mmCIF file of C-alpha atoms in Angstrom:
data_model
loop_
_atom_site.group_PDB
_atom_site.id
_atom_site.type_symbol
_atom_site.label_atom_id
_atom_site.label_comp_id
_atom_site.label_asym_id
_atom_site.label_seq_id
_atom_site.Cartn_x
_atom_site.Cartn_y
_atom_site.Cartn_z
ATOM 1 C CA UNK A 104 0.000 0.000 0.000
ATOM 2 C CA UNK A 105 1.245 3.480 -0.828
ATOM 3 C CA UNK A 106 0.056 6.883 0.355
ATOM 4 C CA UNK A 107 1.125 9.541 -2.120
ATOM 5 C CA UNK A 108 0.621 13.226 -1.338
ATOM 6 C CA UNK A 109 1.489 15.960 -3.830
ATOM 7 C CA UNK A 110 1.201 19.746 -4.017
ATOM 8 C CA UNK A 111 -1.061 20.264 -0.990
ATOM 9 C CA UNK A 112 -1.812 23.955 -0.391
ATOM 10 C CA UNK A 113 -4.164 25.610 2.068
ATOM 11 C CA UNK A 114 -4.804 29.213 3.071
ATOM 12 C CA UNK A 115 -6.757 31.029 5.783
ATOM 13 C CA UNK A 116 -8.139 34.333 4.475
ATOM 14 C CA UNK A 117 -5.575 34.287 1.647
ATOM 15 C CA UNK A 118 -2.768 33.727 4.134
ATOM 16 C CA UNK A 119 -0.835 30.573 3.109
ATOM 17 C CA UNK A 120 -0.633 28.035 5.925
ATOM 18 C CA UNK A 121 0.468 24.997 3.928
ATOM 19 C CA UNK A 122 2.506 25.422 0.745
ATOM 20 C CA UNK A 123 3.203 22.714 -1.829
ATOM 21 C CA UNK A 124 3.523 19.768 0.573
ATOM 22 C CA UNK A 125 4.242 16.316 -0.801
ATOM 23 C CA UNK A 126 5.508 12.934 0.353
ATOM 24 C CA UNK A 127 5.111 9.196 -0.143
ATOM 25 C CA UNK A 128 4.594 6.679 2.634
ATOM 26 C CA UNK A 129 4.566 2.881 2.524
ATOM 27 C CA UNK A 130 2.509 0.608 4.751
ATOM 28 C CA UNK A 131 4.115 -0.274 8.059
ATOM 29 C CA UNK A 132 5.765 3.151 8.240
ATOM 30 C CA UNK A 133 5.320 6.179 10.507
ATOM 31 C CA UNK A 134 5.965 9.675 9.193
ATOM 32 C CA UNK A 135 6.576 12.314 11.839
ATOM 33 C CA UNK A 136 5.665 15.908 11.006
ATOM 34 C CA UNK A 137 8.097 18.219 12.793
ATOM 35 C CA UNK A 138 8.197 21.986 13.135
ATOM 36 C CA UNK A 139 7.607 24.895 15.467
ATOM 37 C CA UNK A 140 4.155 26.003 16.590
ATOM 38 C CA UNK A 141 2.333 27.614 13.677
ATOM 39 C CA UNK A 142 4.364 25.814 11.004
ATOM 40 C CA UNK A 143 1.208 24.186 9.607
ATOM 41 C CA UNK A 144 1.500 20.656 11.032
ATOM 42 C CA UNK A 145 -2.091 20.301 12.246
ATOM 43 C CA UNK A 146 -3.466 22.029 9.165
ATOM 44 C CA UNK A 147 -1.604 19.598 6.907
ATOM 45 C CA UNK A 148 -3.082 16.619 8.744
ATOM 46 C CA UNK A 149 -6.609 17.997 8.325
ATOM 47 C CA UNK A 150 -6.009 18.529 4.618
ATOM 48 C CA UNK A 151 -5.061 14.880 4.077
ATOM 49 C CA UNK A 152 -8.581 13.623 4.865
ATOM 50 C CA UNK A 153 -10.463 16.762 3.784
ATOM 51 C CA UNK A 154 -11.415 17.960 7.267
ATOM 52 C CA UNK A 155 -10.027 21.104 5.639
ATOM 53 C CA UNK A 156 -10.399 21.222 1.860
ATOM 54 C CA UNK A 157 -7.000 22.076 0.336
ATOM 55 C CA UNK A 158 -6.858 24.716 -2.375
ATOM 56 C CA UNK A 159 -4.593 22.519 -4.487
ATOM 57 C CA UNK A 160 -3.040 19.093 -4.419
ATOM 58 C CA UNK A 161 -3.818 15.391 -4.410
ATOM 59 C CA UNK A 162 -3.879 12.575 -1.851
ATOM 60 C CA UNK A 163 -3.679 9.169 -3.498
ATOM 61 C CA UNK A 164 -4.174 5.975 -1.497
ATOM 62 C CA UNK A 165 -3.965 2.682 -3.363
ATOM 63 C CA UNK A 166 -4.586 4.485 -6.665
ATOM 64 C CA UNK A 167 -7.709 6.240 -5.303
ATOM 65 C CA UNK A 168 -7.995 10.035 -5.028
ATOM 66 C CA UNK A 169 -9.017 10.653 -1.441
ATOM 67 C CA UNK A 170 -9.910 14.305 -2.006
ATOM 68 C CA UNK A 171 -12.557 13.331 -4.577
ATOM 69 C CA UNK A 172 -14.414 11.136 -2.074
ATOM 70 C CA UNK A 173 -17.259 11.882 0.297
ATOM 71 C CA UNK A 174 -16.463 12.065 3.995
ATOM 72 C CA UNK A 175 -17.932 8.653 4.791
ATOM 73 C CA UNK A 176 -15.779 6.947 2.180
ATOM 74 C CA UNK A 177 -12.670 8.772 3.415
ATOM 75 C CA UNK A 178 -13.423 7.639 6.978
ATOM 76 C CA UNK A 179 -13.355 4.015 5.825
ATOM 77 C CA UNK A 180 -9.785 4.523 4.664
ATOM 78 C CA UNK A 181 -8.352 7.143 7.022
ATOM 79 C CA UNK A 182 -8.843 7.659 10.751
ATOM 80 C CA UNK A 183 -8.125 11.127 12.127
ATOM 81 C CA UNK A 184 -7.276 11.623 15.802
ATOM 82 C CA UNK A 185 -7.427 15.294 16.853
ATOM 83 C CA UNK A 186 -5.411 16.854 19.673
ATOM 84 C CA UNK A 187 -8.459 17.115 21.915
ATOM 85 C CA UNK A 188 -11.159 14.551 22.521
ATOM 86 C CA UNK A 189 -14.411 15.723 24.058
ATOM 87 C CA UNK A 190 -14.882 13.986 27.370
ATOM 88 C CA UNK A 191 -18.393 12.696 27.843
ATOM 89 C CA UNK A 192 -20.390 10.087 29.688
ATOM 90 C CA UNK A 193 -20.307 7.434 26.960
ATOM 91 C CA UNK A 194 -18.950 4.094 28.045
ATOM 92 C CA UNK A 195 -15.643 2.990 26.591
ATOM 93 C CA UNK A 196 -17.435 0.337 24.510
ATOM 94 C CA UNK A 197 -19.875 2.866 23.026
ATOM 95 C CA UNK A 198 -17.092 5.385 22.377
ATOM 96 C CA UNK A 199 -15.132 2.793 20.396
ATOM 97 C CA UNK A 200 -18.313 1.641 18.648
ATOM 98 C CA UNK A 201 -18.624 5.164 17.191
ATOM 99 C CA UNK A 202 -15.644 4.263 15.027
ATOM 100 C CA UNK A 203 -17.879 1.826 13.156
ATOM 101 C CA UNK A 204 -20.183 4.669 12.022
ATOM 102 C CA UNK A 205 -18.779 4.916 8.446
ATOM 103 C CA UNK A 206 -19.574 1.218 7.940
ATOM 104 C CA UNK A 207 -23.080 1.214 9.442
ATOM 105 C CA UNK A 208 -26.048 1.639 7.095
ATOM 106 C CA UNK A 209 -29.181 1.200 9.195
ATOM 107 C CA UNK A 210 -28.182 -0.248 12.546
ATOM 108 C CA UNK A 211 -25.228 -1.806 14.298
ATOM 109 C CA UNK A 212 -24.757 -5.515 13.688
ATOM 110 C CA UNK A 213 -23.243 -8.435 15.573
ATOM 111 C CA UNK A 214 -20.160 -7.973 13.386
ATOM 112 C CA UNK A 215 -19.744 -4.375 14.595
ATOM 113 C CA UNK A 216 -19.999 -5.452 18.239
ATOM 114 C CA UNK A 217 -17.492 -8.254 17.676
ATOM 115 C CA UNK A 218 -15.006 -5.927 16.003
ATOM 116 C CA UNK A 219 -15.174 -3.540 18.951
ATOM 117 C CA UNK A 220 -14.823 -6.373 21.469
ATOM 118 C CA UNK A 221 -11.780 -7.763 19.648
ATOM 119 C CA UNK A 222 -10.110 -4.334 19.564
ATOM 120 C CA UNK A 223 -10.718 -3.753 23.275
ATOM 121 C CA UNK A 224 -9.224 -7.146 24.104
ATOM 122 C CA UNK A 225 -6.199 -6.633 21.865
ATOM 123 C CA UNK A 226 -5.491 -3.280 23.524
ATOM 124 C CA UNK A 227 -6.131 -4.529 27.082
ATOM 125 C CA UNK A 228 -9.117 -2.201 27.400
ATOM 126 C CA UNK A 229 -11.796 -4.851 27.873
ATOM 127 C CA UNK A 230 -11.801 -4.336 31.643
ATOM 128 C CA UNK A 231 -12.790 -0.692 31.009
ATOM 129 C CA UNK A 232 -15.598 -1.478 28.548
ATOM 130 C CA UNK A 233 -18.439 -0.286 30.774
ATOM 131 C CA UNK A 234 -16.648 2.631 32.401
ATOM 132 C CA UNK A 235 -17.532 6.189 31.378
ATOM 133 C CA UNK A 236 -14.882 7.751 29.180
ATOM 134 C CA UNK A 237 -14.733 10.824 31.395
ATOM 135 C CA UNK A 238 -13.633 8.689 34.355
ATOM 136 C CA UNK A 239 -10.413 7.570 32.642
ATOM 137 C CA UNK A 240 -6.896 8.861 33.044
ATOM 138 C CA UNK A 241 -5.239 10.742 30.187
ATOM 139 C CA UNK A 242 -3.292 7.696 29.034
ATOM 140 C CA UNK A 243 -6.338 5.420 29.205
ATOM 141 C CA UNK A 244 -8.459 7.917 27.297
ATOM 142 C CA UNK A 245 -5.848 8.239 24.545
ATOM 143 C CA UNK A 246 -5.848 4.470 24.137
ATOM 144 C CA UNK A 247 -9.640 4.597 23.749
ATOM 145 C CA UNK A 248 -9.268 7.218 21.019
ATOM 146 C CA UNK A 249 -6.806 4.931 19.230
ATOM 147 C CA UNK A 250 -9.218 2.000 19.641
ATOM 148 C CA UNK A 251 -12.035 4.044 18.117
ATOM 149 C CA UNK A 252 -9.783 4.895 15.165
ATOM 150 C CA UNK A 253 -9.006 1.206 14.661
ATOM 151 C CA UNK A 254 -12.734 0.410 14.698
ATOM 152 C CA UNK A 255 -12.965 2.365 11.436
ATOM 153 C CA UNK A 256 -10.728 -0.327 9.919
ATOM 154 C CA UNK A 257 -8.568 2.321 8.220
ATOM 155 C CA UNK A 258 -5.456 1.976 6.100
ATOM 156 C CA UNK A 259 -4.019 5.280 7.338
ATOM 157 C CA UNK A 260 -3.873 6.845 10.804
ATOM 158 C CA UNK A 261 -3.634 10.636 11.073
ATOM 159 C CA UNK A 262 -2.591 11.593 14.599
ATOM 160 C CA UNK A 263 -2.338 15.157 15.849
ATOM 161 C CA UNK A 264 -0.117 15.335 18.942
ATOM 162 C CA UNK A 265 -1.206 11.943 20.336
ATOM 163 C CA UNK A 266 0.999 12.332 23.428
ATOM 164 C CA UNK A 267 0.056 15.871 24.446
ATOM 165 C CA UNK A 268 -0.801 16.235 28.154
ATOM 166 C CA UNK A 269 0.519 12.746 28.956
ATOM 167 C CA UNK A 270 3.238 11.932 31.473
ATOM 168 C CA UNK A 271 6.493 10.406 30.216
ATOM 169 C CA UNK A 272 5.489 6.791 30.868
ATOM 170 C CA UNK A 273 2.173 7.166 29.042
ATOM 171 C CA UNK A 274 3.858 9.021 26.168
ATOM 172 C CA UNK A 275 6.080 6.034 25.515
ATOM 173 C CA UNK A 276 3.256 3.531 26.038
ATOM 174 C CA UNK A 277 0.948 5.316 23.602
ATOM 175 C CA UNK A 278 3.620 5.806 20.932
ATOM 176 C CA UNK A 279 4.788 2.225 21.392
ATOM 177 C CA UNK A 280 1.215 1.023 20.936
ATOM 178 C CA UNK A 281 0.829 3.102 17.778
ATOM 179 C CA UNK A 282 4.048 1.703 16.335
ATOM 180 C CA UNK A 283 3.052 -1.880 17.166
ATOM 181 C CA UNK A 284 -0.378 -1.426 15.569
ATOM 182 C CA UNK A 285 1.116 0.138 12.429
ATOM 183 C CA UNK A 286 3.552 -2.752 12.008
ATOM 184 C CA UNK A 287 1.149 -5.581 12.843
ATOM 185 C CA UNK A 288 -1.744 -4.271 10.738
ATOM 186 C CA UNK A 289 0.481 -2.912 7.954
ATOM 187 C CA UNK A 290 -1.009 0.557 8.224
ATOM 188 C CA UNK A 291 0.565 3.912 7.461
ATOM 189 C CA UNK A 292 0.627 6.644 10.097
ATOM 190 C CA UNK A 293 1.209 10.378 9.794
ATOM 191 C CA UNK A 294 1.911 11.898 13.199
ATOM 192 C CA UNK A 295 2.296 15.546 14.191
ATOM 193 C CA UNK A 296 4.650 15.561 17.151
ATOM 194 C CA UNK A 297 6.549 18.144 19.203
ATOM 195 C CA UNK A 298 8.869 15.925 21.225
ATOM 196 C CA UNK A 299 11.933 15.237 19.083
ATOM 197 C CA UNK A 300 13.065 12.319 21.220
ATOM 198 C CA UNK A 301 9.700 10.584 20.834
ATOM 199 C CA UNK A 302 9.907 11.259 17.096
ATOM 200 C CA UNK A 303 13.376 9.732 16.843
ATOM 201 C CA UNK A 304 12.288 6.737 18.894
ATOM 202 C CA UNK A 305 9.083 5.830 17.059
ATOM 203 C CA UNK A 306 8.892 7.477 13.607
ATOM 204 C CA UNK A 307 10.653 6.152 10.510
ATOM 205 C CA UNK A 308 10.900 9.289 8.417
ATOM 206 C CA UNK A 309 10.468 12.991 9.112
ATOM 207 C CA UNK A 310 8.708 15.728 7.220
ATOM 208 C CA UNK A 311 10.354 18.834 8.651
ATOM 209 C CA UNK A 312 8.313 21.996 8.081
ATOM 210 C CA UNK A 313 9.572 25.569 8.052
ATOM 211 C CA UNK A 314 7.661 28.656 6.909
ATOM 212 C CA UNK A 315 4.622 26.474 6.107
ATOM 213 C CA UNK A 316 6.441 24.291 3.590
ATOM 214 C CA UNK A 317 8.733 21.278 3.407
ATOM 215 C CA UNK A 318 12.203 21.983 4.743
ATOM 216 C CA UNK A 319 13.337 18.348 4.563
ATOM 217 C CA UNK A 320 11.715 14.984 3.870
ATOM 218 C CA UNK A 321 14.302 12.686 5.356
ATOM 219 C CA UNK A 322 14.967 9.372 7.085
ATOM 220 C CA UNK A 323 15.601 9.918 10.774
ATOM 221 C CA UNK A 324 19.123 8.462 10.556
ATOM 222 C CA UNK A 325 20.078 11.247 8.154
ATOM 223 C CA UNK A 326 18.914 14.170 10.325
ATOM 224 C CA UNK A 327 21.714 16.483 11.428
ATOM 225 C CA UNK A 328 21.978 18.953 14.327
ATOM 226 C CA UNK A 329 22.166 21.737 11.734
ATOM 227 C CA UNK A 330 18.764 20.764 10.316
ATOM 228 C CA UNK A 331 17.186 20.833 13.764
ATOM 229 C CA UNK A 332 18.768 24.220 14.430
ATOM 230 C CA UNK A 333 17.405 25.585 11.150
ATOM 231 C CA UNK A 334 13.874 24.401 11.956
ATOM 232 C CA UNK A 335 13.705 25.068 15.711
ATOM 233 C CA UNK A 336 16.256 27.868 16.153
ATOM 234 C CA UNK A 337 18.241 26.080 18.855
ATOM 235 C CA UNK A 338 21.595 24.325 18.882
ATOM 236 C CA UNK A 339 21.416 20.621 19.724
ATOM 237 C CA UNK A 340 23.645 17.614 19.976
ATOM 238 C CA UNK A 341 22.649 14.186 18.678
ATOM 239 C CA UNK A 342 23.933 11.193 20.593
ATOM 240 C CA UNK A 343 23.100 7.490 20.519
ATOM 241 C CA UNK A 344 22.074 5.733 23.730
ATOM 242 C CA UNK A 345 21.313 2.008 23.679
ATOM 243 C CA UNK A 346 20.717 2.096 19.934
ATOM 244 C CA UNK A 347 18.367 5.099 20.016
ATOM 245 C CA UNK A 348 19.181 8.622 18.853
ATOM 246 C CA UNK A 349 18.694 11.247 21.555
ATOM 247 C CA UNK A 350 18.399 15.007 21.043
ATOM 248 C CA UNK A 351 20.185 17.118 23.674
ATOM 249 C CA UNK A 352 19.451 20.880 23.541
ATOM 250 C CA UNK A 353 22.549 23.067 24.014
ATOM 251 C CA UNK A 354 20.584 25.986 25.383
ATOM 252 C CA UNK A 355 22.482 28.636 27.318
ATOM 253 C CA UNK A 356 20.735 31.209 29.489
#
């Protein structure tokens, strides 16, 4: 499976926010979108599944033009996870069942219930099935959001800051879960992420954005301290610890 994005452009009130963005992504791969606040990371994600309609460009998935499809058809192929999830009194089971909505015509079926049950079991969430979503911790809730995305049975995951407001342990658990799911199910994932060390640990390739456009599209092993400085405006050192690249800021007060 191949996700191919070309020439994506989007503007707010004639002010360009995303300019001529393109990349290709194979199944089983995670692309991390990197850049400072306001670079256009979240806007780009929303353009990929037409939450925001881009002014130009194409998004091709398995030879199908995503941007020519209706929302329901897009949701069968792509699952979008926003930064914020509205807390409510739905049970975990019902919240995950909402992910089946693009596939439901008249009413939920035994197949829909079984899919949700299998996902909850596979993600060790079955013990929470009848708990209200708004009673969960941040890490637990984020796992429910991921489960709901999987219930859509998508080929592509679009994740906007999936580790925001999580403690360090839950950040690694959530990103580790995303990586495992992407590999096991042969999905593609596009992830907007601020934490460079999480990006280096879990993403395969980086789309580095600067001034609302692509600065570099690059494998993580080829990223240099100079590139990070150009994008983030801070000197860093890159060092390897136990086989993982670690970013160390060289900030001086």
